[in-house]
């Protein structure tokens, strides 16, 4: 879980730390892909974090962390979808 580059300024220690407000703040900030439109950042994030695509990476995650990583991916995807809808 700790080695996943979660879209947040500060690396989360657990799924509970993956708060939508922190994800939204990071994706909307200039720290994330400076010079790229926010809508494009969100779309790129959705491609990167899509649960079907991320399934390939899950096979390399420690068994003990897989459920947390899978849940984290769903949280990130849900947050990005909400951002895109606005």
PDB file of N, CA and C in Angstrom:
ATOM      1  N   UNK A   1       0.827  -1.191   0.000  1.00  0.00           N
ATOM      2  CA  UNK A   1       0.000   0.000   0.000  1.00  0.00           C
ATOM      3  C   UNK A   1       0.875   1.260   0.000  1.00  0.00           C
ATOM      4  N   UNK A   2       1.903   1.229   0.794  1.00  0.00           N
ATOM      5  CA  UNK A   2       2.750   2.417   0.948  1.00  0.00           C
ATOM      6  C   UNK A   2       3.538   2.758  -0.315  1.00  0.00           C
ATOM      7  N   UNK A   3       3.778   1.799  -1.184  1.00  0.00           N
ATOM      8  CA  UNK A   3       4.584   2.077  -2.380  1.00  0.00           C
ATOM      9  C   UNK A   3       3.749   2.578  -3.565  1.00  0.00           C
ATOM     10  N   UNK A   4       2.436   2.630  -3.429  1.00  0.00           N
ATOM     11  CA  UNK A   4       1.568   3.140  -4.489  1.00  0.00           C
ATOM     12  C   UNK A   4       1.664   4.670  -4.484  1.00  0.00           C
ATOM     13  N   UNK A   5       1.872   5.299  -5.634  1.00  0.00           N
ATOM     14  CA  UNK A   5       1.936   6.774  -5.687  1.00  0.00           C
ATOM     15  C   UNK A   5       0.534   7.387  -5.702  1.00  0.00           C
ATOM     16  N   UNK A   6      -0.113   7.355  -4.574  1.00  0.00           N
ATOM     17  CA  UNK A   6      -1.483   7.874  -4.455  1.00  0.00           C
ATOM     18  C   UNK A   6      -1.519   9.357  -4.812  1.00  0.00           C
ATOM     19  N   UNK A   7      -2.602   9.825  -5.433  1.00  0.00           N
ATOM     20  CA  UNK A   7      -2.678  11.233  -5.858  1.00  0.00           C
ATOM     21  C   UNK A   7      -2.997  12.179  -4.699  1.00  0.00           C
ATOM     22  N   UNK A   8      -2.026  12.334  -3.832  1.00  0.00           N
ATOM     23  CA  UNK A   8      -2.153  13.212  -2.672  1.00  0.00           C
ATOM     24  C   UNK A   8      -0.794  13.849  -2.414  1.00  0.00           C
ATOM     25  N   UNK A   9      -0.786  15.016  -1.793  1.00  0.00           N
ATOM     26  CA  UNK A   9       0.465  15.695  -1.469  1.00  0.00           C
ATOM     27  C   UNK A   9       1.262  14.897  -0.439  1.00  0.00           C
ATOM     28  N   UNK A  10       0.582  14.368   0.560  1.00  0.00           N
ATOM     29  CA  UNK A  10       1.228  13.558   1.593  1.00  0.00           C
ATOM     30  C   UNK A  10       0.778  12.109   1.425  1.00  0.00           C
ATOM     31  N   UNK A  11       1.717  11.202   1.416  1.00  0.00           N
ATOM     32  CA  UNK A  11       1.403   9.787   1.210  1.00  0.00           C
ATOM     33  C   UNK A  11       0.516   9.267   2.339  1.00  0.00           C
ATOM     34  N   UNK A  12      -0.578   8.609   1.990  1.00  0.00           N
ATOM     35  CA  UNK A  12      -1.452   8.050   3.020  1.00  0.00           C
ATOM     36  C   UNK A  12      -0.824   6.800   3.642  1.00  0.00           C
ATOM     37  N   UNK A  13      -1.151   6.577   4.902  1.00  0.00           N
ATOM     38  CA  UNK A  13      -0.662   5.379   5.581  1.00  0.00           C
ATOM     39  C   UNK A  13      -1.682   4.258   5.544  1.00  0.00           C
ATOM     40  N   UNK A  14      -2.946   4.621   5.297  1.00  0.00           N
ATOM     41  CA  UNK A  14      -4.013   3.620   5.241  1.00  0.00           C
ATOM     42  C   UNK A  14      -5.127   4.136   4.340  1.00  0.00           C
ATOM     43  N   UNK A  15      -6.090   3.292   4.080  1.00  0.00           N
ATOM     44  CA  UNK A  15      -7.231   3.678   3.251  1.00  0.00           C
ATOM     45  C   UNK A  15      -7.994   4.835   3.891  1.00  0.00           C
ATOM     46  N   UNK A  16      -8.043   4.872   5.191  1.00  0.00           N
ATOM     47  CA  UNK A  16      -8.752   5.946   5.893  1.00  0.00           C
ATOM     48  C   UNK A  16      -8.154   7.318   5.586  1.00  0.00           C
ATOM     49  N   UNK A  17      -6.881   7.351   5.220  1.00  0.00           N
ATOM     50  CA  UNK A  17      -6.217   8.619   4.897  1.00  0.00           C
ATOM     51  C   UNK A  17      -6.538   9.120   3.491  1.00  0.00           C
ATOM     52  N   UNK A  18      -7.131   8.279   2.662  1.00  0.00           N
ATOM     53  CA  UNK A  18      -7.480   8.662   1.291  1.00  0.00           C
ATOM     54  C   UNK A  18      -8.785   9.464   1.293  1.00  0.00           C
ATOM     55  N   UNK A  19      -8.684  10.689   1.712  1.00  0.00           N
ATOM     56  CA  UNK A  19      -9.851  11.564   1.807  1.00  0.00           C
ATOM     57  C   UNK A  19     -10.067  12.292   0.475  1.00  0.00           C
ATOM     58  N   UNK A  20     -11.305  12.299  -0.036  1.00  0.00           N
ATOM     59  CA  UNK A  20     -11.589  12.985  -1.301  1.00  0.00           C
ATOM     60  C   UNK A  20     -11.107  14.433  -1.336  1.00  0.00           C
ATOM     61  N   UNK A  21     -11.212  15.138  -0.244  1.00  0.00           N
ATOM     62  CA  UNK A  21     -10.779  16.538  -0.219  1.00  0.00           C
ATOM     63  C   UNK A  21      -9.284  16.656  -0.517  1.00  0.00           C
ATOM     64  N   UNK A  22      -8.476  15.736   0.012  1.00  0.00           N
ATOM     65  CA  UNK A  22      -7.033  15.758  -0.221  1.00  0.00           C
ATOM     66  C   UNK A  22      -6.712  15.398  -1.673  1.00  0.00           C
ATOM     67  N   UNK A  23      -7.441  14.437  -2.215  1.00  0.00           N
ATOM     68  CA  UNK A  23      -7.232  14.025  -3.602  1.00  0.00           C
ATOM     69  C   UNK A  23      -7.602  15.169  -4.537  1.00  0.00           C
ATOM     70  N   UNK A  24      -8.756  15.778  -4.296  1.00  0.00           N
ATOM     71  CA  UNK A  24      -9.212  16.891  -5.138  1.00  0.00           C
ATOM     72  C   UNK A  24      -8.232  18.058  -5.074  1.00  0.00           C
ATOM     73  N   UNK A  25      -7.750  18.357  -3.879  1.00  0.00           N
ATOM     74  CA  UNK A  25      -6.799  19.459  -3.713  1.00  0.00           C
ATOM     75  C   UNK A  25      -5.522  19.183  -4.512  1.00  0.00           C
ATOM     76  N   UNK A  26      -5.019  17.961  -4.443  1.00  0.00           N
ATOM     77  CA  UNK A  26      -3.795  17.607  -5.158  1.00  0.00           C
ATOM     78  C   UNK A  26      -3.991  17.679  -6.670  1.00  0.00           C
ATOM     79  N   UNK A  27      -5.062  17.101  -7.175  1.00  0.00           N
ATOM     80  CA  UNK A  27      -5.304  17.084  -8.623  1.00  0.00           C
ATOM     81  C   UNK A  27      -5.525  18.498  -9.149  1.00  0.00           C
ATOM     82  N   UNK A  28      -6.147  19.361  -8.367  1.00  0.00           N
ATOM     83  CA  UNK A  28      -6.434  20.732  -8.796  1.00  0.00           C
ATOM     84  C   UNK A  28      -5.233  21.665  -8.638  1.00  0.00           C
ATOM     85  N   UNK A  29      -4.224  21.247  -7.880  1.00  0.00           N
ATOM     86  CA  UNK A  29      -3.088  22.136  -7.616  1.00  0.00           C
ATOM     87  C   UNK A  29      -2.089  22.135  -8.774  1.00  0.00           C
ATOM     88  N   UNK A  30      -1.253  23.158  -8.804  1.00  0.00           N
ATOM     89  CA  UNK A  30      -0.210  23.247  -9.823  1.00  0.00           C
ATOM     90  C   UNK A  30       0.918  22.261  -9.581  1.00  0.00           C
ATOM     91  N   UNK A  31       0.951  21.661  -8.393  1.00  0.00           N
ATOM     92  CA  UNK A  31       1.953  20.641  -8.089  1.00  0.00           C
ATOM     93  C   UNK A  31       1.753  19.436  -9.013  1.00  0.00           C
ATOM     94  N   UNK A  32       0.522  19.203  -9.365  1.00  0.00           N
ATOM     95  CA  UNK A  32       0.167  18.067 -10.226  1.00  0.00           C
ATOM     96  C   UNK A  32       0.095  18.533 -11.680  1.00  0.00           C
ATOM     97  N   UNK A  33       1.041  18.135 -12.479  1.00  0.00           N
ATOM     98  CA  UNK A  33       1.026  18.396 -13.927  1.00  0.00           C
ATOM     99  C   UNK A  33       0.840  19.875 -14.259  1.00  0.00           C
ATOM    100  N   UNK A  34       1.762  20.685 -13.832  1.00  0.00           N
ATOM    101  CA  UNK A  34       1.695  22.121 -14.123  1.00  0.00           C
ATOM    102  C   UNK A  34       1.582  22.348 -15.623  1.00  0.00           C
ATOM    103  N   UNK A  35       0.732  23.272 -16.001  1.00  0.00           N
ATOM    104  CA  UNK A  35       0.535  23.595 -17.408  1.00  0.00           C
ATOM    105  C   UNK A  35      -0.494  22.740 -18.112  1.00  0.00           C
ATOM    106  N   UNK A  36      -1.053  21.765 -17.414  1.00  0.00           N
ATOM    107  CA  UNK A  36      -2.074  20.894 -17.994  1.00  0.00           C
ATOM    108  C   UNK A  36      -3.431  21.309 -17.418  1.00  0.00           C
ATOM    109  N   UNK A  37      -4.424  21.430 -18.274  1.00  0.00           N
ATOM    110  CA  UNK A  37      -5.756  21.828 -17.827  1.00  0.00           C
ATOM    111  C   UNK A  37      -6.287  20.819 -16.813  1.00  0.00           C
ATOM    112  N   UNK A  38      -7.035  21.324 -15.841  1.00  0.00           N
ATOM    113  CA  UNK A  38      -7.555  20.468 -14.784  1.00  0.00           C
ATOM    114  C   UNK A  38      -8.398  19.326 -15.345  1.00  0.00           C
ATOM    115  N   UNK A  39      -9.231  19.612 -16.321  1.00  0.00           N
ATOM    116  CA  UNK A  39     -10.075  18.565 -16.911  1.00  0.00           C
ATOM    117  C   UNK A  39      -9.213  17.446 -17.525  1.00  0.00           C
ATOM    118  N   UNK A  40      -8.109  17.825 -18.149  1.00  0.00           N
ATOM    119  CA  UNK A  40      -7.197  16.827 -18.718  1.00  0.00           C
ATOM    120  C   UNK A  40      -6.500  16.028 -17.617  1.00  0.00           C
ATOM    121  N   UNK A  41      -6.163  16.687 -16.513  1.00  0.00           N
ATOM    122  CA  UNK A  41      -5.563  15.982 -15.374  1.00  0.00           C
ATOM    123  C   UNK A  41      -6.518  14.923 -14.844  1.00  0.00           C
ATOM    124  N   UNK A  42      -7.784  15.305 -14.746  1.00  0.00           N
ATOM    125  CA  UNK A  42      -8.786  14.373 -14.229  1.00  0.00           C
ATOM    126  C   UNK A  42      -8.947  13.186 -15.171  1.00  0.00           C
ATOM    127  N   UNK A  43      -9.035  13.461 -16.452  1.00  0.00           N
ATOM    128  CA  UNK A  43      -9.178  12.369 -17.431  1.00  0.00           C
ATOM    129  C   UNK A  43      -7.966  11.447 -17.412  1.00  0.00           C
ATOM    130  N   UNK A  44      -6.771  12.020 -17.339  1.00  0.00           N
ATOM    131  CA  UNK A  44      -5.563  11.201 -17.252  1.00  0.00           C
ATOM    132  C   UNK A  44      -5.597  10.336 -15.987  1.00  0.00           C
ATOM    133  N   UNK A  45      -6.039  10.941 -14.898  1.00  0.00           N
ATOM    134  CA  UNK A  45      -6.150  10.198 -13.647  1.00  0.00           C
ATOM    135  C   UNK A  45      -7.138   9.056 -13.743  1.00  0.00           C
ATOM    136  N   UNK A  46      -8.255   9.296 -14.400  1.00  0.00           N
ATOM    137  CA  UNK A  46      -9.249   8.236 -14.558  1.00  0.00           C
ATOM    138  C   UNK A  46      -8.696   7.079 -15.389  1.00  0.00           C
ATOM    139  N   UNK A  47      -7.920   7.378 -16.389  1.00  0.00           N
ATOM    140  CA  UNK A  47      -7.293   6.304 -17.173  1.00  0.00           C
ATOM    141  C   UNK A  47      -6.275   5.534 -16.322  1.00  0.00           C
ATOM    142  N   UNK A  48      -5.515   6.253 -15.534  1.00  0.00           N
ATOM    143  CA  UNK A  48      -4.480   5.636 -14.704  1.00  0.00           C
ATOM    144  C   UNK A  48      -5.081   4.798 -13.576  1.00  0.00           C
ATOM    145  N   UNK A  49      -6.136   5.315 -12.952  1.00  0.00           N
ATOM    146  CA  UNK A  49      -6.686   4.684 -11.759  1.00  0.00           C
ATOM    147  C   UNK A  49      -7.898   3.798 -12.028  1.00  0.00           C
ATOM    148  N   UNK A  50      -8.270   3.616 -13.274  1.00  0.00           N
ATOM    149  CA  UNK A  50      -9.443   2.794 -13.575  1.00  0.00           C
ATOM    150  C   UNK A  50      -9.254   1.397 -12.966  1.00  0.00           C
ATOM    151  N   UNK A  51     -10.255   0.909 -12.230  1.00  0.00           N
ATOM    152  CA  UNK A  51     -10.109  -0.384 -11.549  1.00  0.00           C
ATOM    153  C   UNK A  51      -9.745  -1.543 -12.485  1.00  0.00           C
ATOM    154  N   UNK A  52     -10.276  -1.568 -13.694  1.00  0.00           N
ATOM    155  CA  UNK A  52      -9.941  -2.657 -14.615  1.00  0.00           C
ATOM    156  C   UNK A  52      -8.471  -2.605 -15.021  1.00  0.00           C
ATOM    157  N   UNK A  53      -7.967  -1.418 -15.276  1.00  0.00           N
ATOM    158  CA  UNK A  53      -6.566  -1.272 -15.652  1.00  0.00           C
ATOM    159  C   UNK A  53      -5.655  -1.553 -14.457  1.00  0.00           C
ATOM    160  N   UNK A  54      -6.080  -1.123 -13.280  1.00  0.00           N
ATOM    161  CA  UNK A  54      -5.264  -1.287 -12.077  1.00  0.00           C
ATOM    162  C   UNK A  54      -5.194  -2.750 -11.651  1.00  0.00           C
ATOM    163  N   UNK A  55      -6.100  -3.581 -12.144  1.00  0.00           N
ATOM    164  CA  UNK A  55      -6.103  -5.001 -11.780  1.00  0.00           C
ATOM    165  C   UNK A  55      -4.776  -5.664 -12.128  1.00  0.00           C
ATOM    166  N   UNK A  56      -4.134  -5.221 -13.208  1.00  0.00           N
ATOM    167  CA  UNK A  56      -2.833  -5.791 -13.583  1.00  0.00           C
ATOM    168  C   UNK A  56      -1.775  -5.508 -12.520  1.00  0.00           C
ATOM    169  N   UNK A  57      -1.872  -4.360 -11.912  1.00  0.00           N
ATOM    170  CA  UNK A  57      -0.896  -3.969 -10.888  1.00  0.00           C
ATOM    171  C   UNK A  57      -1.150  -4.710  -9.582  1.00  0.00           C
ATOM    172  N   UNK A  58      -2.424  -5.015  -9.314  1.00  0.00           N
ATOM    173  CA  UNK A  58      -2.764  -5.698  -8.067  1.00  0.00           C
ATOM    174  C   UNK A  58      -2.045  -7.030  -7.905  1.00  0.00           C
ATOM    175  N   UNK A  59      -1.732  -7.682  -8.998  1.00  0.00           N
ATOM    176  CA  UNK A  59      -1.041  -8.964  -8.899  1.00  0.00           C
ATOM    177  C   UNK A  59       0.362  -8.808  -8.310  1.00  0.00           C
ATOM    178  N   UNK A  60       0.912  -7.602  -8.363  1.00  0.00           N
ATOM    179  CA  UNK A  60       2.251  -7.345  -7.819  1.00  0.00           C
ATOM    180  C   UNK A  60       2.210  -6.792  -6.395  1.00  0.00           C
ATOM    181  N   UNK A  61       1.012  -6.546  -5.890  1.00  0.00           N
ATOM    182  CA  UNK A  61       0.847  -6.011  -4.537  1.00  0.00           C
ATOM    183  C   UNK A  61       0.841  -7.180  -3.548  1.00  0.00           C
ATOM    184  N   UNK A  62       1.463  -6.972  -2.396  1.00  0.00           N
ATOM    185  CA  UNK A  62       1.464  -8.010  -1.360  1.00  0.00           C
ATOM    186  C   UNK A  62       0.033  -8.416  -1.045  1.00  0.00           C
ATOM    187  N   UNK A  63      -0.158  -9.687  -0.861  1.00  0.00           N
ATOM    188  CA  UNK A  63      -1.492 -10.234  -0.581  1.00  0.00           C
ATOM    189  C   UNK A  63      -2.162  -9.508   0.596  1.00  0.00           C
ATOM    190  N   UNK A  64      -1.386  -9.200   1.617  1.00  0.00           N
ATOM    191  CA  UNK A  64      -1.946  -8.553   2.808  1.00  0.00           C
ATOM    192  C   UNK A  64      -2.437  -7.129   2.530  1.00  0.00           C
ATOM    193  N   UNK A  65      -1.956  -6.502   1.449  1.00  0.00           N
ATOM    194  CA  UNK A  65      -2.339  -5.127   1.115  1.00  0.00           C
ATOM    195  C   UNK A  65      -3.345  -5.031  -0.033  1.00  0.00           C
ATOM    196  N   UNK A  66      -3.649  -6.124  -0.689  1.00  0.00           N
ATOM    197  CA  UNK A  66      -4.493  -6.072  -1.891  1.00  0.00           C
ATOM    198  C   UNK A  66      -5.871  -5.478  -1.652  1.00  0.00           C
ATOM    199  N   UNK A  67      -6.523  -5.872  -0.591  1.00  0.00           N
ATOM    200  CA  UNK A  67      -7.866  -5.350  -0.328  1.00  0.00           C
ATOM    201  C   UNK A  67      -7.816  -3.841  -0.098  1.00  0.00           C
ATOM    202  N   UNK A  68      -6.822  -3.378   0.633  1.00  0.00           N
ATOM    203  CA  UNK A  68      -6.702  -1.944   0.903  1.00  0.00           C
ATOM    204  C   UNK A  68      -6.396  -1.175  -0.379  1.00  0.00           C
ATOM    205  N   UNK A  69      -5.522  -1.708  -1.221  1.00  0.00           N
ATOM    206  CA  UNK A  69      -5.183  -1.043  -2.478  1.00  0.00           C
ATOM    207  C   UNK A  69      -6.404  -1.001  -3.387  1.00  0.00           C
ATOM    208  N   UNK A  70      -7.120  -2.100  -3.469  1.00  0.00           N
ATOM    209  CA  UNK A  70      -8.322  -2.149  -4.304  1.00  0.00           C
ATOM    210  C   UNK A  70      -9.358  -1.128  -3.830  1.00  0.00           C
ATOM    211  N   UNK A  71      -9.558  -1.041  -2.525  1.00  0.00           N
ATOM    212  CA  UNK A  71     -10.487  -0.061  -1.968  1.00  0.00           C
ATOM    213  C   UNK A  71      -9.992   1.365  -2.237  1.00  0.00           C
ATOM    214  N   UNK A  72      -8.697   1.581  -2.111  1.00  0.00           N
ATOM    215  CA  UNK A  72      -8.123   2.892  -2.379  1.00  0.00           C
ATOM    216  C   UNK A  72      -8.317   3.320  -3.821  1.00  0.00           C
ATOM    217  N   UNK A  73      -8.143   2.396  -4.742  1.00  0.00           N
ATOM    218  CA  UNK A  73      -8.349   2.688  -6.161  1.00  0.00           C
ATOM    219  C   UNK A  73      -9.796   3.099  -6.406  1.00  0.00           C
ATOM    220  N   UNK A  74     -10.726   2.422  -5.760  1.00  0.00           N
ATOM    221  CA  UNK A  74     -12.142   2.782  -5.916  1.00  0.00           C
ATOM    222  C   UNK A  74     -12.430   4.175  -5.359  1.00  0.00           C
ATOM    223  N   UNK A  75     -11.802   4.519  -4.247  1.00  0.00           N
ATOM    224  CA  UNK A  75     -11.978   5.854  -3.663  1.00  0.00           C
ATOM    225  C   UNK A  75     -11.442   6.919  -4.616  1.00  0.00           C
ATOM    226  N   UNK A  76     -10.254   6.701  -5.156  1.00  0.00           N
ATOM    227  CA  UNK A  76      -9.654   7.659  -6.080  1.00  0.00           C
ATOM    228  C   UNK A  76     -10.519   7.809  -7.318  1.00  0.00           C
ATOM    229  N   UNK A  77     -10.966   6.703  -7.885  1.00  0.00           N
ATOM    230  CA  UNK A  77     -11.790   6.740  -9.093  1.00  0.00           C
ATOM    231  C   UNK A  77     -13.103   7.469  -8.841  1.00  0.00           C
ATOM    232  N   UNK A  78     -13.731   7.193  -7.727  1.00  0.00           N
ATOM    233  CA  UNK A  78     -14.993   7.855  -7.380  1.00  0.00           C
ATOM    234  C   UNK A  78     -14.776   9.364  -7.256  1.00  0.00           C
ATOM    235  N   UNK A  79     -13.699   9.757  -6.607  1.00  0.00           N
ATOM    236  CA  UNK A  79     -13.391  11.175  -6.428  1.00  0.00           C
ATOM    237  C   UNK A  79     -13.141  11.856  -7.774  1.00  0.00           C
ATOM    238  N   UNK A  80     -12.369  11.226  -8.644  1.00  0.00           N
ATOM    239  CA  UNK A  80     -12.087  11.805  -9.951  1.00  0.00           C
ATOM    240  C   UNK A  80     -13.350  11.914 -10.795  1.00  0.00           C
ATOM    241  N   UNK A  81     -14.204  10.898 -10.719  1.00  0.00           N
ATOM    242  CA  UNK A  81     -15.481  10.976 -11.459  1.00  0.00           C
ATOM    243  C   UNK A  81     -16.335  12.137 -10.967  1.00  0.00           C
ATOM    244  N   UNK A  82     -16.365  12.358  -9.649  1.00  0.00           N
ATOM    245  CA  UNK A  82     -17.118  13.485  -9.091  1.00  0.00           C
ATOM    246  C   UNK A  82     -16.543  14.812  -9.598  1.00  0.00           C
ATOM    247  N   UNK A  83     -15.226  14.897  -9.667  1.00  0.00           N
ATOM    248  CA  UNK A  83     -14.586  16.119 -10.147  1.00  0.00           C
ATOM    249  C   UNK A  83     -14.921  16.371 -11.615  1.00  0.00           C
ATOM    250  N   UNK A  84     -14.957  15.311 -12.400  1.00  0.00           N
ATOM    251  CA  UNK A  84     -15.238  15.455 -13.827  1.00  0.00           C
ATOM    252  C   UNK A  84     -16.685  15.876 -14.071  1.00  0.00           C
ATOM    253  N   UNK A  85     -17.588  15.441 -13.213  1.00  0.00           N
ATOM    254  CA  UNK A  85     -19.004  15.782 -13.353  1.00  0.00           C
ATOM    255  C   UNK A  85     -19.267  17.255 -13.067  1.00  0.00           C
ATOM    256  N   UNK A  86     -18.394  17.876 -12.305  1.00  0.00           N
ATOM    257  CA  UNK A  86     -18.607  19.291 -11.929  1.00  0.00           C
ATOM    258  C   UNK A  86     -18.123  20.228 -12.964  1.00  0.00           C
TER     259      UNK A  86
END
